[in-house]
mmCIF file with all atom_site columns, C-alpha atoms in Angstrom:
data_model
loop_
_atom_site.group_PDB
_atom_site.id
_atom_site.type_symbol
_atom_site.label_atom_id
_atom_site.label_alt_id
_atom_site.label_comp_id
_atom_site.label_asym_id
_atom_site.label_entity_id
_atom_site.label_seq_id
_atom_site.pdbx_PDB_ins_code
_atom_site.Cartn_x
_atom_site.Cartn_y
_atom_site.Cartn_z
_atom_site.occupancy
_atom_site.B_iso_or_equiv
_atom_site.pdbx_formal_charge
_atom_site.auth_seq_id
_atom_site.auth_comp_id
_atom_site.auth_asym_id
_atom_site.auth_atom_id
_atom_site.pdbx_PDB_model_num
ATOM 1   C CA . MET A 1 1   ? -6.040  -43.995 -3.483  1.00 0.00 ? 105 MET A CA 1
ATOM 2   C CA . LEU A 1 2   ? -7.422  -40.434 -3.457  1.00 0.00 ? 106 LEU A CA 1
ATOM 3   C CA . VAL A 1 3   ? -8.744  -39.029 -6.747  1.00 0.00 ? 107 VAL A CA 1
ATOM 4   C CA . VAL A 1 4   ? -9.666  -35.329 -6.647  1.00 0.00 ? 108 VAL A CA 1
ATOM 5   C CA . ASP A 1 5   ? -10.649 -32.544 -9.002  1.00 0.00 ? 109 ASP A CA 1
ATOM 6   C CA . LEU A 1 6   ? -8.136  -29.696 -9.056  1.00 0.00 ? 110 LEU A CA 1
ATOM 7   C CA . HIS A 1 7   ? -8.168  -26.277 -10.703 1.00 0.00 ? 111 HIS A CA 1
ATOM 8   C CA . CYS A 1 8   ? -5.756  -23.411 -11.268 1.00 0.00 ? 112 CYS A CA 1
ATOM 9   C CA . GLU A 1 9   ? -6.382  -19.670 -11.033 1.00 0.00 ? 113 GLU A CA 1
ATOM 10  C CA . GLN A 1 10  ? -6.872  -19.571 -14.824 1.00 0.00 ? 114 GLN A CA 1
ATOM 11  C CA . GLY A 1 11  ? -9.902  -21.882 -14.468 1.00 0.00 ? 115 GLY A CA 1
ATOM 12  C CA . HIS A 1 12  ? -8.397  -25.044 -15.966 1.00 0.00 ? 116 HIS A CA 1
ATOM 13  C CA . VAL A 1 13  ? -9.860  -28.147 -14.333 1.00 0.00 ? 117 VAL A CA 1
ATOM 14  C CA . PHE A 1 14  ? -7.965  -31.424 -14.110 1.00 0.00 ? 118 PHE A CA 1
ATOM 15  C CA . GLU A 1 15  ? -7.835  -34.595 -12.063 1.00 0.00 ? 119 GLU A CA 1
ATOM 16  C CA . GLY A 1 16  ? -5.165  -35.575 -9.540  1.00 0.00 ? 120 GLY A CA 1
ATOM 17  C CA . TRP A 1 17  ? -4.407  -39.014 -8.119  1.00 0.00 ? 121 TRP A CA 1
ATOM 18  C CA . PHE A 1 18  ? -2.707  -39.238 -4.735  1.00 0.00 ? 122 PHE A CA 1
ATOM 19  C CA . ALA A 1 19  ? -1.825  -41.981 -2.278  1.00 0.00 ? 123 ALA A CA 1
ATOM 20  C CA . SER A 1 20  ? -3.665  -40.093 0.480   1.00 0.00 ? 124 SER A CA 1
ATOM 21  C CA . ALA A 1 21  ? -4.871  -36.673 1.591   1.00 0.00 ? 125 ALA A CA 1
ATOM 22  C CA . GLU A 1 22  ? -1.512  -36.206 3.315   1.00 0.00 ? 126 GLU A CA 1
ATOM 23  C CA . ASP A 1 23  ? 0.252   -36.914 0.005   1.00 0.00 ? 127 ASP A CA 1
ATOM 24  C CA . LEU A 1 24  ? -1.882  -34.256 -1.721  1.00 0.00 ? 128 LEU A CA 1
ATOM 25  C CA . ASN A 1 25  ? -1.190  -31.709 1.030   1.00 0.00 ? 129 ASN A CA 1
ATOM 26  C CA . GLY A 1 26  ? 2.530   -32.528 1.064   1.00 0.00 ? 130 GLY A CA 1
ATOM 27  C CA . GLN A 1 27  ? 2.917   -32.132 -2.693  1.00 0.00 ? 131 GLN A CA 1
ATOM 28  C CA . GLN A 1 28  ? 0.974   -28.889 -2.588  1.00 0.00 ? 132 GLN A CA 1
ATOM 29  C CA . ALA A 1 29  ? 3.097   -27.539 0.293   1.00 0.00 ? 133 ALA A CA 1
ATOM 30  C CA . ARG A 1 30  ? 6.322   -28.372 -1.599  1.00 0.00 ? 134 ARG A CA 1
ATOM 31  C CA . GLY A 1 31  ? 5.085   -26.638 -4.773  1.00 0.00 ? 135 GLY A CA 1
ATOM 32  C CA . LEU A 1 32  ? 5.000   -29.873 -6.788  1.00 0.00 ? 136 LEU A CA 1
ATOM 33  C CA . LEU A 1 33  ? 1.472   -29.385 -8.158  1.00 0.00 ? 137 LEU A CA 1
ATOM 34  C CA . SER A 1 34  ? 1.035   -27.372 -11.342 1.00 0.00 ? 138 SER A CA 1
ATOM 35  C CA . CYS A 1 35  ? -1.636  -27.012 -14.000 1.00 0.00 ? 139 CYS A CA 1
ATOM 36  C CA . PRO A 1 36  ? -0.886  -29.275 -16.993 1.00 0.00 ? 140 PRO A CA 1
ATOM 37  C CA . VAL A 1 37  ? -2.338  -26.658 -19.357 1.00 0.00 ? 141 VAL A CA 1
ATOM 38  C CA . CYS A 1 38  ? -0.759  -23.375 -18.257 1.00 0.00 ? 142 CYS A CA 1
ATOM 39  C CA . GLY A 1 39  ? 1.821   -24.402 -15.638 1.00 0.00 ? 143 GLY A CA 1
ATOM 40  C CA . ASP A 1 40  ? 0.175   -22.294 -12.897 1.00 0.00 ? 144 ASP A CA 1
ATOM 41  C CA . LEU A 1 41  ? 1.398   -23.341 -9.443  1.00 0.00 ? 145 LEU A CA 1
ATOM 42  C CA . SER A 1 42  ? -1.717  -21.961 -7.703  1.00 0.00 ? 146 SER A CA 1
ATOM 43  C CA . VAL A 1 43  ? -3.593  -25.247 -7.744  1.00 0.00 ? 147 VAL A CA 1
ATOM 44  C CA . THR A 1 44  ? -6.496  -25.862 -5.390  1.00 0.00 ? 148 THR A CA 1
ATOM 45  C CA . ARG A 1 45  ? -8.858  -28.727 -4.753  1.00 0.00 ? 149 ARG A CA 1
ATOM 46  C CA . ARG A 1 46  ? -12.389 -28.340 -6.123  1.00 0.00 ? 150 ARG A CA 1
ATOM 47  C CA . PRO A 1 47  ? -15.446 -29.572 -4.289  1.00 0.00 ? 151 PRO A CA 1
ATOM 48  C CA . SER A 1 48  ? -16.500 -32.938 -5.614  1.00 0.00 ? 152 SER A CA 1
ATOM 49  C CA . ALA A 1 49  ? -19.401 -35.245 -5.045  1.00 0.00 ? 153 ALA A CA 1
ATOM 50  C CA . VAL A 1 50  ? -19.204 -37.572 -2.106  1.00 0.00 ? 154 VAL A CA 1
ATOM 51  C CA . ARG A 1 51  ? -18.656 -41.169 -3.156  1.00 0.00 ? 155 ARG A CA 1
ATOM 52  C CA . LEU A 1 52  ? -20.082 -43.723 -0.821  1.00 0.00 ? 156 LEU A CA 1
ATOM 53  C CA . ASN A 1 53  ? -18.996 -47.325 -1.210  1.00 0.00 ? 157 ASN A CA 1
ATOM 54  C CA . VAL A 1 54  ? -22.219 -49.104 -0.302  1.00 0.00 ? 158 VAL A CA 1
ATOM 55  C CA . SER A 1 55  ? -21.859 -52.326 -2.301  1.00 0.00 ? 159 SER A CA 1
ATOM 56  C CA . HIS A 1 56  ? -21.354 -54.202 0.962   1.00 0.00 ? 160 HIS A CA 1
ATOM 57  C CA . LEU A 1 57  ? -24.912 -53.294 2.026   1.00 0.00 ? 161 LEU A CA 1
ATOM 58  C CA . LYS A 1 58  ? -26.365 -55.993 -0.204  1.00 0.00 ? 162 LYS A CA 1
ATOM 59  C CA . ARG A 1 59  ? -24.414 -58.630 1.702   1.00 0.00 ? 163 ARG A CA 1
ATOM 60  C CA . GLU A 1 60  ? -25.248 -57.426 5.228   1.00 0.00 ? 164 GLU A CA 1
ATOM 61  C CA . ALA A 1 61  ? -28.032 -59.076 7.192   1.00 0.00 ? 165 ALA A CA 1
ATOM 62  C CA . ASN A 1 62  ? -29.095 -55.892 8.988   1.00 0.00 ? 166 ASN A CA 1
ATOM 63  C CA . PRO A 1 63  ? -28.276 -53.023 6.608   1.00 0.00 ? 167 PRO A CA 1
ATOM 64  C CA . GLU A 1 64  ? -30.550 -50.375 8.176   1.00 0.00 ? 168 GLU A CA 1
ATOM 65  C CA . PRO A 1 65  ? -27.935 -48.726 10.492  1.00 0.00 ? 169 PRO A CA 1
ATOM 66  C CA . VAL A 1 66  ? -25.400 -48.532 7.656   1.00 0.00 ? 170 VAL A CA 1
ATOM 67  C CA . GLN A 1 67  ? -27.989 -47.215 5.213   1.00 0.00 ? 171 GLN A CA 1
ATOM 68  C CA . ARG A 1 68  ? -29.094 -44.608 7.733   1.00 0.00 ? 172 ARG A CA 1
ATOM 69  C CA . GLU A 1 69  ? -25.481 -43.460 8.149   1.00 0.00 ? 173 GLU A CA 1
ATOM 70  C CA . ALA A 1 70  ? -25.004 -43.333 4.363   1.00 0.00 ? 174 ALA A CA 1
ATOM 71  C CA . ARG A 1 71  ? -28.176 -41.244 3.979   1.00 0.00 ? 175 ARG A CA 1
ATOM 72  C CA . GLN A 1 72  ? -27.017 -38.865 6.710   1.00 0.00 ? 176 GLN A CA 1
ATOM 73  C CA . GLN A 1 73  ? -23.613 -38.454 5.036   1.00 0.00 ? 177 GLN A CA 1
ATOM 74  C CA . ALA A 1 74  ? -25.241 -37.815 1.660   1.00 0.00 ? 178 ALA A CA 1
ATOM 75  C CA . GLN A 1 75  ? -27.630 -35.247 3.176   1.00 0.00 ? 179 GLN A CA 1
ATOM 76  C CA . ALA A 1 76  ? -24.777 -33.474 4.961   1.00 0.00 ? 180 ALA A CA 1
ATOM 77  C CA . ALA A 1 77  ? -22.771 -33.343 1.731   1.00 0.00 ? 181 ALA A CA 1
ATOM 78  C CA . SER A 1 78  ? -25.693 -31.960 -0.269  1.00 0.00 ? 182 SER A CA 1
ATOM 79  C CA . ALA A 1 79  ? -26.322 -29.274 2.362   1.00 0.00 ? 183 ALA A CA 1
ATOM 80  C CA . ARG A 1 80  ? -22.852 -27.772 1.852   1.00 0.00 ? 184 ARG A CA 1
ATOM 81  C CA . PRO A 1 81  ? -22.844 -24.639 -0.333  1.00 0.00 ? 185 PRO A CA 1
ATOM 82  C CA . LEU A 1 82  ? -21.155 -24.881 -3.715  1.00 0.00 ? 186 LEU A CA 1
ATOM 83  C CA . ILE A 1 83  ? -18.044 -22.766 -4.197  1.00 0.00 ? 187 ILE A CA 1
ATOM 84  C CA . ASP A 1 84  ? -18.480 -22.566 -7.967  1.00 0.00 ? 188 ASP A CA 1
ATOM 85  C CA . PRO A 1 85  ? -22.037 -21.406 -8.791  1.00 0.00 ? 189 PRO A CA 1
ATOM 86  C CA . GLU A 1 86  ? -21.536 -21.990 -12.543 1.00 0.00 ? 190 GLU A CA 1
ATOM 87  C CA . PRO A 1 87  ? -23.612 -24.756 -14.103 1.00 0.00 ? 191 PRO A CA 1
ATOM 88  C CA . ALA A 1 88  ? -22.000 -28.159 -14.003 1.00 0.00 ? 192 ALA A CA 1
ATOM 89  C CA . VAL A 1 89  ? -19.861 -28.898 -17.049 1.00 0.00 ? 193 VAL A CA 1
ATOM 90  C CA . ASP A 1 90  ? -18.999 -32.403 -18.124 1.00 0.00 ? 194 ASP A CA 1
ATOM 91  C CA . ALA A 1 91  ? -15.500 -32.662 -16.624 1.00 0.00 ? 195 ALA A CA 1
ATOM 92  C CA . GLN A 1 92  ? -14.425 -35.357 -19.069 1.00 0.00 ? 196 GLN A CA 1
ATOM 93  C CA . ALA A 1 93  ? -15.473 -33.248 -22.079 1.00 0.00 ? 197 ALA A CA 1
ATOM 94  C CA . LYS A 1 94  ? -13.671 -30.223 -20.634 1.00 0.00 ? 198 LYS A CA 1
ATOM 95  C CA . ALA A 1 95  ? -10.513 -32.268 -20.036 1.00 0.00 ? 199 ALA A CA 1
ATOM 96  C CA . GLN A 1 96  ? -10.658 -33.613 -23.595 1.00 0.00 ? 200 GLN A CA 1
ATOM 97  C CA . LEU A 1 97  ? -11.054 -30.094 -24.994 1.00 0.00 ? 201 LEU A CA 1
ATOM 98  C CA . GLN A 1 98  ? -8.086  -28.867 -22.939 1.00 0.00 ? 202 GLN A CA 1
ATOM 99  C CA . ALA A 1 99  ? -5.982  -31.806 -24.146 1.00 0.00 ? 203 ALA A CA 1
ATOM 100 C CA . MET A 1 100 ? -6.936  -31.107 -27.770 1.00 0.00 ? 204 MET A CA 1
ATOM 101 C CA . TYR A 1 101 ? -5.995  -27.422 -27.394 1.00 0.00 ? 205 TYR A CA 1
ATOM 102 C CA . PHE A 1 102 ? -2.719  -28.370 -25.727 1.00 0.00 ? 206 PHE A CA 1
ATOM 103 C CA . GLN A 1 103 ? -1.896  -30.741 -28.628 1.00 0.00 ? 207 GLN A CA 1
ATOM 104 C CA . ALA A 1 104 ? -2.866  -28.140 -31.254 1.00 0.00 ? 208 ALA A CA 1
ATOM 105 C CA . VAL A 1 105 ? -0.548  -25.572 -29.676 1.00 0.00 ? 209 VAL A CA 1
ATOM 106 C CA . LYS A 1 106 ? 2.273   -28.147 -29.562 1.00 0.00 ? 210 LYS A CA 1
ATOM 107 C CA . ASP A 1 107 ? 1.707   -28.874 -33.275 1.00 0.00 ? 211 ASP A CA 1
ATOM 108 C CA . VAL A 1 108 ? 1.755   -25.161 -34.178 1.00 0.00 ? 212 VAL A CA 1
ATOM 109 C CA . MET A 1 109 ? 4.962   -24.645 -32.214 1.00 0.00 ? 213 MET A CA 1
ATOM 110 C CA . ALA A 1 110 ? 6.629   -27.669 -33.810 1.00 0.00 ? 214 ALA A CA 1
ATOM 111 C CA . GLN A 1 111 ? 5.734   -26.502 -37.344 1.00 0.00 ? 215 GLN A CA 1
ATOM 112 C CA . THR A 1 112 ? 6.627   -22.815 -37.074 1.00 0.00 ? 216 THR A CA 1
ATOM 113 C CA . GLU A 1 113 ? 9.771   -20.747 -36.676 1.00 0.00 ? 217 GLU A CA 1
ATOM 114 C CA . ASP A 1 114 ? 9.971   -18.553 -33.579 1.00 0.00 ? 218 ASP A CA 1
ATOM 115 C CA . VAL A 1 115 ? 10.998  -15.034 -34.613 1.00 0.00 ? 219 VAL A CA 1
ATOM 116 C CA . GLY A 1 116 ? 10.377  -13.578 -31.146 1.00 0.00 ? 220 GLY A CA 1
ATOM 117 C CA . ASP A 1 117 ? 9.596   -9.881  -30.862 1.00 0.00 ? 221 ASP A CA 1
ATOM 118 C CA . GLN A 1 118 ? 10.547  -9.378  -34.540 1.00 0.00 ? 222 GLN A CA 1
ATOM 119 C CA . PHE A 1 119 ? 7.243   -10.976 -35.558 1.00 0.00 ? 223 PHE A CA 1
ATOM 120 C CA . ALA A 1 120 ? 5.629   -7.857  -37.085 1.00 0.00 ? 224 ALA A CA 1
ATOM 121 C CA . ASP A 1 121 ? 8.729   -6.956  -39.132 1.00 0.00 ? 225 ASP A CA 1
ATOM 122 C CA . GLU A 1 122 ? 9.225   -10.558 -40.304 1.00 0.00 ? 226 GLU A CA 1
ATOM 123 C CA . ALA A 1 123 ? 5.544   -10.923 -41.244 1.00 0.00 ? 227 ALA A CA 1
ATOM 124 C CA . ARG A 1 124 ? 5.778   -7.743  -43.348 1.00 0.00 ? 228 ARG A CA 1
ATOM 125 C CA . SER A 1 125 ? 8.982   -8.978  -45.032 1.00 0.00 ? 229 SER A CA 1
ATOM 126 C CA . ILE A 1 126 ? 7.326   -12.285 -45.958 1.00 0.00 ? 230 ILE A CA 1
ATOM 127 C CA . HIS A 1 127 ? 4.162   -10.496 -47.148 1.00 0.00 ? 231 HIS A CA 1
ATOM 128 C CA . HIS A 1 128 ? 6.165   -8.123  -49.400 1.00 0.00 ? 232 HIS A CA 1
ATOM 129 C CA . GLY A 1 129 ? 8.394   -10.905 -50.756 1.00 0.00 ? 233 GLY A CA 1
ATOM 130 C CA . ASP A 1 130 ? 11.568  -9.682  -49.044 1.00 0.00 ? 234 ASP A CA 1
ATOM 131 C CA . ALA A 1 131 ? 11.922  -12.877 -46.971 1.00 0.00 ? 235 ALA A CA 1
ATOM 132 C CA . PRO A 1 132 ? 11.246  -16.528 -47.811 1.00 0.00 ? 236 PRO A CA 1
ATOM 133 C CA . VAL A 1 133 ? 7.679   -17.737 -47.291 1.00 0.00 ? 237 VAL A CA 1
ATOM 134 C CA . ARG A 1 134 ? 7.445   -19.829 -44.139 1.00 0.00 ? 238 ARG A CA 1
ATOM 135 C CA . ALA A 1 135 ? 5.274   -20.318 -41.072 1.00 0.00 ? 239 ALA A CA 1
ATOM 136 C CA . ILE A 1 136 ? 6.387   -18.053 -38.228 1.00 0.00 ? 240 ILE A CA 1
ATOM 137 C CA . ARG A 1 137 ? 5.335   -17.272 -34.678 1.00 0.00 ? 241 ARG A CA 1
ATOM 138 C CA . GLY A 1 138 ? 6.409   -14.663 -32.176 1.00 0.00 ? 242 GLY A CA 1
ATOM 139 C CA . GLN A 1 139 ? 5.224   -11.782 -30.056 1.00 0.00 ? 243 GLN A CA 1
ATOM 140 C CA . ALA A 1 140 ? 3.508   -8.602  -31.219 1.00 0.00 ? 244 ALA A CA 1
ATOM 141 C CA . THR A 1 141 ? 1.803   -5.821  -29.347 1.00 0.00 ? 245 THR A CA 1
ATOM 142 C CA . PRO A 1 142 ? -1.910  -5.209  -29.913 1.00 0.00 ? 246 PRO A CA 1
ATOM 143 C CA . GLN A 1 143 ? -0.974  -2.098  -31.918 1.00 0.00 ? 247 GLN A CA 1
ATOM 144 C CA . GLU A 1 144 ? 1.426   -4.106  -34.129 1.00 0.00 ? 248 GLU A CA 1
ATOM 145 C CA . ARG A 1 145 ? -1.247  -6.758  -34.743 1.00 0.00 ? 249 ARG A CA 1
ATOM 146 C CA . GLU A 1 146 ? -3.797  -4.100  -35.710 1.00 0.00 ? 250 GLU A CA 1
ATOM 147 C CA . ALA A 1 147 ? -1.302  -2.420  -38.060 1.00 0.00 ? 251 ALA A CA 1
ATOM 148 C CA . LEU A 1 148 ? -0.586  -5.776  -39.731 1.00 0.00 ? 252 LEU A CA 1
ATOM 149 C CA . ARG A 1 149 ? -4.325  -6.391  -40.220 1.00 0.00 ? 253 ARG A CA 1
ATOM 150 C CA . GLU A 1 150 ? -4.759  -2.905  -41.738 1.00 0.00 ? 254 GLU A CA 1
ATOM 151 C CA . GLU A 1 151 ? -1.991  -3.793  -44.223 1.00 0.00 ? 255 GLU A CA 1
ATOM 152 C CA . GLY A 1 152 ? -3.870  -6.959  -45.192 1.00 0.00 ? 256 GLY A CA 1
ATOM 153 C CA . ILE A 1 153 ? -1.639  -9.320  -43.202 1.00 0.00 ? 257 ILE A CA 1
ATOM 154 C CA . GLU A 1 154 ? -3.804  -11.699 -41.175 1.00 0.00 ? 258 GLU A CA 1
ATOM 155 C CA . VAL A 1 155 ? -2.464  -12.776 -37.786 1.00 0.00 ? 259 VAL A CA 1
ATOM 156 C CA . LEU A 1 156 ? -3.789  -15.083 -35.121 1.00 0.00 ? 260 LEU A CA 1
ATOM 157 C CA . SER A 1 157 ? -3.222  -14.668 -31.392 1.00 0.00 ? 261 SER A CA 1
ATOM 158 C CA . LEU A 1 158 ? -2.633  -17.926 -29.578 1.00 0.00 ? 262 LEU A CA 1
ATOM 159 C CA . MET A 1 159 ? -2.396  -18.491 -25.827 1.00 0.00 ? 263 MET A CA 1
ATOM 160 C CA . VAL A 1 160 ? 0.645   -20.694 -25.218 1.00 0.00 ? 264 VAL A CA 1
ATOM 161 C CA . PRO A 1 161 ? 0.547   -22.639 -21.931 1.00 0.00 ? 265 PRO A CA 1
ATOM 162 C CA . ALA A 1 162 ? 3.554   -21.910 -19.718 1.00 0.00 ? 266 ALA A CA 1
ATOM 163 C CA . SER A 1 163 ? 4.595   -25.566 -19.800 1.00 0.00 ? 267 SER A CA 1
ATOM 164 C CA . LEU A 1 164 ? 5.163   -25.285 -23.586 1.00 0.00 ? 268 LEU A CA 1
ATOM 165 C CA . LYS A 1 165 ? 7.191   -22.076 -23.601 1.00 0.00 ? 269 LYS A CA 1
ATOM 166 C CA . GLY A 1 166 ? 10.504  -23.948 -23.426 1.00 0.00 ? 270 GLY A CA 1
ATOM 167 C CA . PRO A 1 167 ? 12.123  -25.748 -26.371 1.00 0.00 ? 271 PRO A CA 1
ATOM 168 C CA . VAL A 1 168 ? 9.720   -27.910 -28.366 1.00 0.00 ? 272 VAL A CA 1
ATOM 169 C CA . GLN A 1 169 ? 10.629  -31.586 -28.416 1.00 0.00 ? 273 GLN A CA 1
#
């Protein structure tokens, strides 16, 4: 089993489990890997710490050659330059935050009516009492959003991951 850290071009980090390195490469070559947050197909493997399975060393009578090899592998791995110079972020916390955002967006989409590019007009109609009060979502240009704010109509921009842009289930 091969467990690797993956990331998309948008910077979302997630974990992938594969039968082997060949399985990972094959799925990537066939375009089967995508970001679970935004749906980006440009997924690449991130550098990850080397994991050495050395539990067998306690059982060996002469562990020195194996320990020496393990130390050499660890030193070689630590000598490699990091691709991402940003400070290390707790991957589990980041994954949990992404999952929470993903769920929040799903909830918003399930509880609102999509009015598409008529959002600004529909928001004005609701604000002025010309349309029934209800939760809506849609698309608006930056100029339309600013005009709505100037009229006292608060709006919130929300990034919707590509994998959620289809019908909500």
